[in-house]
């Protein structure tokens, strides 16, 4: 137990350092945690010759739980009314944001680097995904998650990642009875959850025992277990359940704040630090051009596909660039798909390291550029103005 507590203390310390850097430099905390993880692993590995226990089962569980809860919260932030209003834009951005990079990055792997066709197809899948974890964290820290723009962008991320998971399963996973049962159970729970959750919260909620949180964790972990049993990923049903409970959970700001405290304070640092710790610096040193070509190819293909769609829906240039850059961020499903390929011998360990480094690069570079040069602050100012007007009207009505 001594070693476990020491490792937990070290990882928490790294997360604390990343938070300080984030607050000082104004960079998203998730990206700082990834960078700190890369540096810490390289420094510690060089000094001691050992790793920082990134593959330990308990750390893997905490990181996975962080990804699930963060994805659930992102789904719960989606406003069904906004999605119905903006579904064409979200669907167009999500679909194009997958298929253009899928073909472009797959072609780079096959024709430029002469990788096998299965490895090339998997590379296309890996580099097509948009990280809900990164985008939602950026939306949350900037406040854009409360705007129609931010909710539409999160909906586009969902469409993109849904197609990513389906394509990964279609190309590489066997379609079995387990898969059918998993999808049926996910859909049934998503349909039944809103009514059941409303009754549960109204009768037993608002107690010190945090029954709401335990109920949600039970649902998420249960779906995660079924997803793993069916050969799928636990993050996808978490997003779907979050969308289904958007009215019940997303509107309860006190519950959302408590879930954010648990997720961002404890769990997601393990996920983002682990993503950085998994990077092989030696693989990057041996073949840096492959990583650079993958990063540039992914960003370029996202721009070729997404930017025209945003202009088609009359987005101003600043918002169009910001949307395109954030849709270029990879991490969650990209690393999941890469690990899937490694476990099933579709790619080699060297290819896995190069792809993961490229995915992490796409999580860092576009986000830094987007937040530095294209952050649509005018949307935040407009949203704050609307909130102030709403509060003023409410106060006037109460006084009358």
Coordinates of C-alpha atoms in Angstrom, one line a residue, residues 66-304:
X66 CA -12.6 10.0 -15.8
X67 CA -13.2 9.7 -19.5
X68 CA -16.6 8.1 -19.0
X69 CA -17.8 10.8 -16.6
X70 CA -16.4 13.7 -18.6
X71 CA -18.1 12.3 -21.7
X72 CA -21.3 11.9 -19.8
X73 CA -21.2 15.5 -18.7
X74 CA -20.5 16.7 -22.2
X75 CA -23.6 14.8 -23.3
X76 CA -25.6 16.3 -20.5
X77 CA -24.6 19.8 -21.6
X78 CA -26.2 19.3 -25.0
X79 CA -29.5 21.2 -25.1
X80 CA -32.1 19.1 -27.0
X81 CA -33.7 22.3 -28.2
X82 CA -30.5 23.6 -29.6
X83 CA -29.7 20.2 -31.2
X84 CA -33.1 20.2 -32.9
X85 CA -32.5 23.7 -34.2
X86 CA -28.9 23.1 -35.3
X87 CA -28.9 19.4 -36.2
X88 CA -28.1 20.0 -39.9
X89 CA -25.0 22.0 -39.0
X90 CA -23.8 19.6 -36.3
X91 CA -24.4 16.5 -38.5
X92 CA -22.7 18.1 -41.5
X93 CA -19.6 19.1 -39.5
X94 CA -19.5 15.8 -37.7
X95 CA -19.7 13.6 -40.8
X96 CA -17.3 15.7 -42.9
X97 CA -15.0 16.0 -39.9
X98 CA -14.7 12.2 -40.0
X99 CA -14.6 11.1 -43.6
X100 CA -12.2 13.6 -45.1
X101 CA -9.4 12.9 -42.5
X102 CA -10.2 9.2 -42.6
X103 CA -9.4 9.1 -46.4
X104 CA -6.6 11.7 -46.2
X105 CA -4.6 10.2 -43.2
X106 CA -5.3 6.6 -44.4
X107 CA -3.8 7.5 -47.8
X108 CA -0.7 9.1 -46.1
X109 CA -0.1 6.0 -44.1
X110 CA -0.5 3.6 -47.0
X111 CA 1.0 5.5 -50.0
X112 CA 3.6 7.6 -48.2
X113 CA 4.8 5.4 -45.4
X114 CA 3.9 2.0 -47.0
X115 CA 2.0 0.7 -44.0
X116 CA -0.3 -2.3 -44.6
X117 CA -3.9 -1.7 -45.6
X118 CA -5.4 -2.6 -42.2
X119 CA -2.8 -0.4 -40.4
X120 CA -3.6 2.4 -42.8
X121 CA -7.3 2.1 -42.4
X122 CA -6.9 2.1 -38.6
X123 CA -4.6 5.2 -38.9
X124 CA -7.4 6.9 -40.7
X125 CA -9.9 6.1 -38.0
X126 CA -7.5 7.1 -35.2
X127 CA -6.8 10.5 -36.8
X128 CA -10.4 11.3 -37.7
X129 CA -11.8 11.3 -34.2
X130 CA -12.5 14.5 -32.3
X131 CA -11.8 14.5 -28.6
X132 CA -15.0 15.2 -26.7
X133 CA -12.8 15.3 -23.5
X134 CA -10.6 18.1 -24.8
X135 CA -13.4 20.1 -26.5
X136 CA -15.7 19.9 -23.5
X137 CA -12.9 20.9 -21.1
X138 CA -12.0 23.9 -23.3
X139 CA -15.7 24.8 -23.6
X140 CA -16.1 24.5 -19.8
X141 CA -13.1 26.6 -18.9
X142 CA -14.0 29.3 -21.5
X143 CA -17.7 29.4 -20.6
X144 CA -18.7 28.6 -24.2
X145 CA -20.5 25.4 -23.0
X146 CA -23.4 27.7 -22.0
X147 CA -23.8 29.2 -25.4
X148 CA -25.7 27.9 -28.5
X149 CA -22.4 27.9 -30.3
X150 CA -20.7 25.7 -27.8
X151 CA -23.7 23.3 -27.6
X152 CA -23.7 23.0 -31.4
X153 CA -20.0 22.3 -31.4
X154 CA -20.4 19.5 -28.8
X155 CA -23.2 18.0 -30.8
X156 CA -20.9 17.9 -33.9
X157 CA -18.2 16.2 -31.7
X158 CA -20.8 13.6 -30.8
X159 CA -21.7 12.9 -34.4
X160 CA -18.0 12.7 -35.3
X161 CA -17.1 10.2 -32.5
X162 CA -20.3 8.2 -33.1
X163 CA -19.2 7.6 -36.7
X164 CA -15.6 6.8 -35.5
X165 CA -16.8 4.1 -33.2
X166 CA -19.1 2.6 -35.8
X167 CA -16.4 2.6 -38.4
X168 CA -13.9 1.0 -36.0
X169 CA -16.4 -1.8 -35.3
X170 CA -17.4 -2.2 -38.9
X171 CA -13.8 -2.5 -40.1
X172 CA -12.2 -4.5 -37.3
X173 CA -14.7 -5.8 -34.7
X174 CA -16.8 -8.9 -35.2
X175 CA -20.6 -8.2 -35.2
X176 CA -21.9 -10.8 -32.8
X177 CA -25.0 -11.4 -30.7
X178 CA -23.2 -9.6 -27.8
X179 CA -23.0 -6.5 -30.0
X180 CA -26.8 -6.6 -30.7
X181 CA -27.6 -7.1 -27.0
X182 CA -25.4 -4.2 -26.1
X183 CA -27.0 -1.8 -28.5
X184 CA -30.5 -2.9 -27.6
X185 CA -29.7 -2.5 -23.8
X186 CA -28.1 1.0 -24.4
X187 CA -31.1 2.2 -26.4
X188 CA -33.6 0.8 -23.9
X189 CA -31.8 2.4 -21.0
X190 CA -31.5 5.7 -22.8
X191 CA -35.3 5.7 -23.6
X192 CA -36.3 4.7 -20.1
X193 CA -33.8 6.8 -18.2
X194 CA -35.4 10.2 -18.4
X195 CA -38.7 9.1 -16.8
X196 CA -37.0 6.9 -14.3
X197 CA -34.4 9.5 -13.4
X198 CA -37.1 12.2 -12.9
X199 CA -39.0 10.0 -10.5
X200 CA -35.9 8.9 -8.7
X201 CA -34.6 12.4 -8.2
X202 CA -38.0 13.9 -7.1
X203 CA -38.6 11.2 -4.5
X204 CA -35.2 10.4 -3.2
X205 CA -32.9 13.2 -4.3
X206 CA -31.4 16.2 -2.4
X207 CA -30.0 14.1 0.4
X208 CA -26.6 14.2 2.0
X209 CA -25.9 10.6 0.8
X210 CA -25.6 11.9 -2.8
X211 CA -28.1 9.4 -4.1
X212 CA -28.2 11.1 -7.5
X213 CA -24.4 10.7 -8.0
X214 CA -24.5 7.0 -7.0
X215 CA -27.5 6.4 -9.3
X216 CA -25.7 7.9 -12.3
X217 CA -22.4 6.1 -11.5
X218 CA -24.4 2.8 -11.3
X219 CA -25.9 3.4 -14.8
X220 CA -22.6 4.5 -16.3
X221 CA -20.5 1.7 -14.9
X222 CA -23.2 -0.8 -15.8
X223 CA -23.2 0.3 -19.4
X224 CA -19.4 0.4 -19.4
X225 CA -19.3 -3.3 -18.2
X226 CA -21.7 -4.2 -21.0
X227 CA -19.8 -2.3 -23.6
X228 CA -16.5 -4.0 -22.6
X229 CA -18.3 -7.4 -22.7
X230 CA -19.6 -6.7 -26.2
X231 CA -16.1 -5.6 -27.4
X232 CA -17.1 -1.9 -27.7
X233 CA -16.0 1.1 -25.7
X234 CA -17.6 2.5 -22.5
X235 CA -17.3 6.1 -23.6
X236 CA -20.0 5.9 -26.3
X237 CA -23.0 4.8 -24.2
X238 CA -21.9 7.4 -21.6
X239 CA -22.3 10.1 -24.2
X240 CA -25.7 8.8 -25.3
X241 CA -26.9 8.5 -21.7
X242 CA -25.7 12.1 -21.1
X243 CA -27.7 13.3 -24.0
X244 CA -30.8 11.3 -22.9
X245 CA -30.6 12.9 -19.4
X246 CA -29.8 16.4 -20.6
X247 CA -33.0 17.8 -19.2
X248 CA -32.8 16.0 -15.9
X249 CA -29.1 16.4 -15.2
X250 CA -28.0 19.4 -17.3
X251 CA -30.7 21.6 -15.8
X252 CA -29.7 20.8 -12.2
X253 CA -26.7 23.1 -11.8
X254 CA -26.0 22.0 -8.3
X255 CA -25.7 18.3 -9.4
X256 CA -23.6 19.3 -12.4
X257 CA -21.2 21.2 -10.1
X258 CA -20.8 18.2 -7.8
X259 CA -20.2 15.9 -10.7
X260 CA -17.6 18.3 -12.2
X261 CA -15.8 18.4 -8.8
X262 CA -15.5 14.7 -8.8
X263 CA -14.6 14.4 -12.4
X264 CA -12.2 17.4 -12.9
X265 CA -10.8 17.3 -9.4
X266 CA -10.0 13.6 -9.1
X267 CA -10.6 11.5 -12.2
X268 CA -9.7 13.4 -15.4
X269 CA -6.2 14.3 -14.3
X270 CA -5.4 10.6 -14.3
X271 CA -6.8 10.3 -17.8
X272 CA -4.9 13.3 -19.3
X273 CA -1.6 12.6 -17.4
X274 CA -1.8 9.0 -18.5
X275 CA -2.2 10.0 -22.1
X276 CA 1.1 12.0 -21.8
X277 CA 2.9 9.3 -19.9
X278 CA 2.1 6.7 -22.6
X279 CA 4.0 8.7 -25.2
X280 CA 7.3 7.1 -26.3
X281 CA 9.8 10.0 -26.8
X282 CA 12.3 7.6 -28.3
X283 CA 9.8 6.7 -31.1
X284 CA 9.3 10.4 -31.8
X285 CA 13.1 10.9 -32.0
X286 CA 13.5 8.0 -34.4
X287 CA 10.8 9.0 -36.8
X288 CA 9.7 12.6 -36.2
X289 CA 8.7 13.2 -39.8
X290 CA 6.0 10.5 -39.7
X291 CA 4.4 12.3 -36.7
X292 CA 4.7 15.7 -38.3
X293 CA 3.1 14.4 -41.6
X294 CA 0.3 12.8 -39.6
X295 CA -0.4 16.0 -37.6
X296 CA -0.3 18.3 -40.6
X297 CA -2.3 15.8 -42.7
X298 CA -5.0 15.6 -40.0
X299 CA -5.3 19.3 -39.5
X300 CA -5.2 20.0 -43.2
X301 CA -7.9 17.5 -44.0
X302 CA -10.1 18.8 -41.2
X303 CA -9.7 22.3 -42.7
X304 CA -10.5 21.1 -46.2

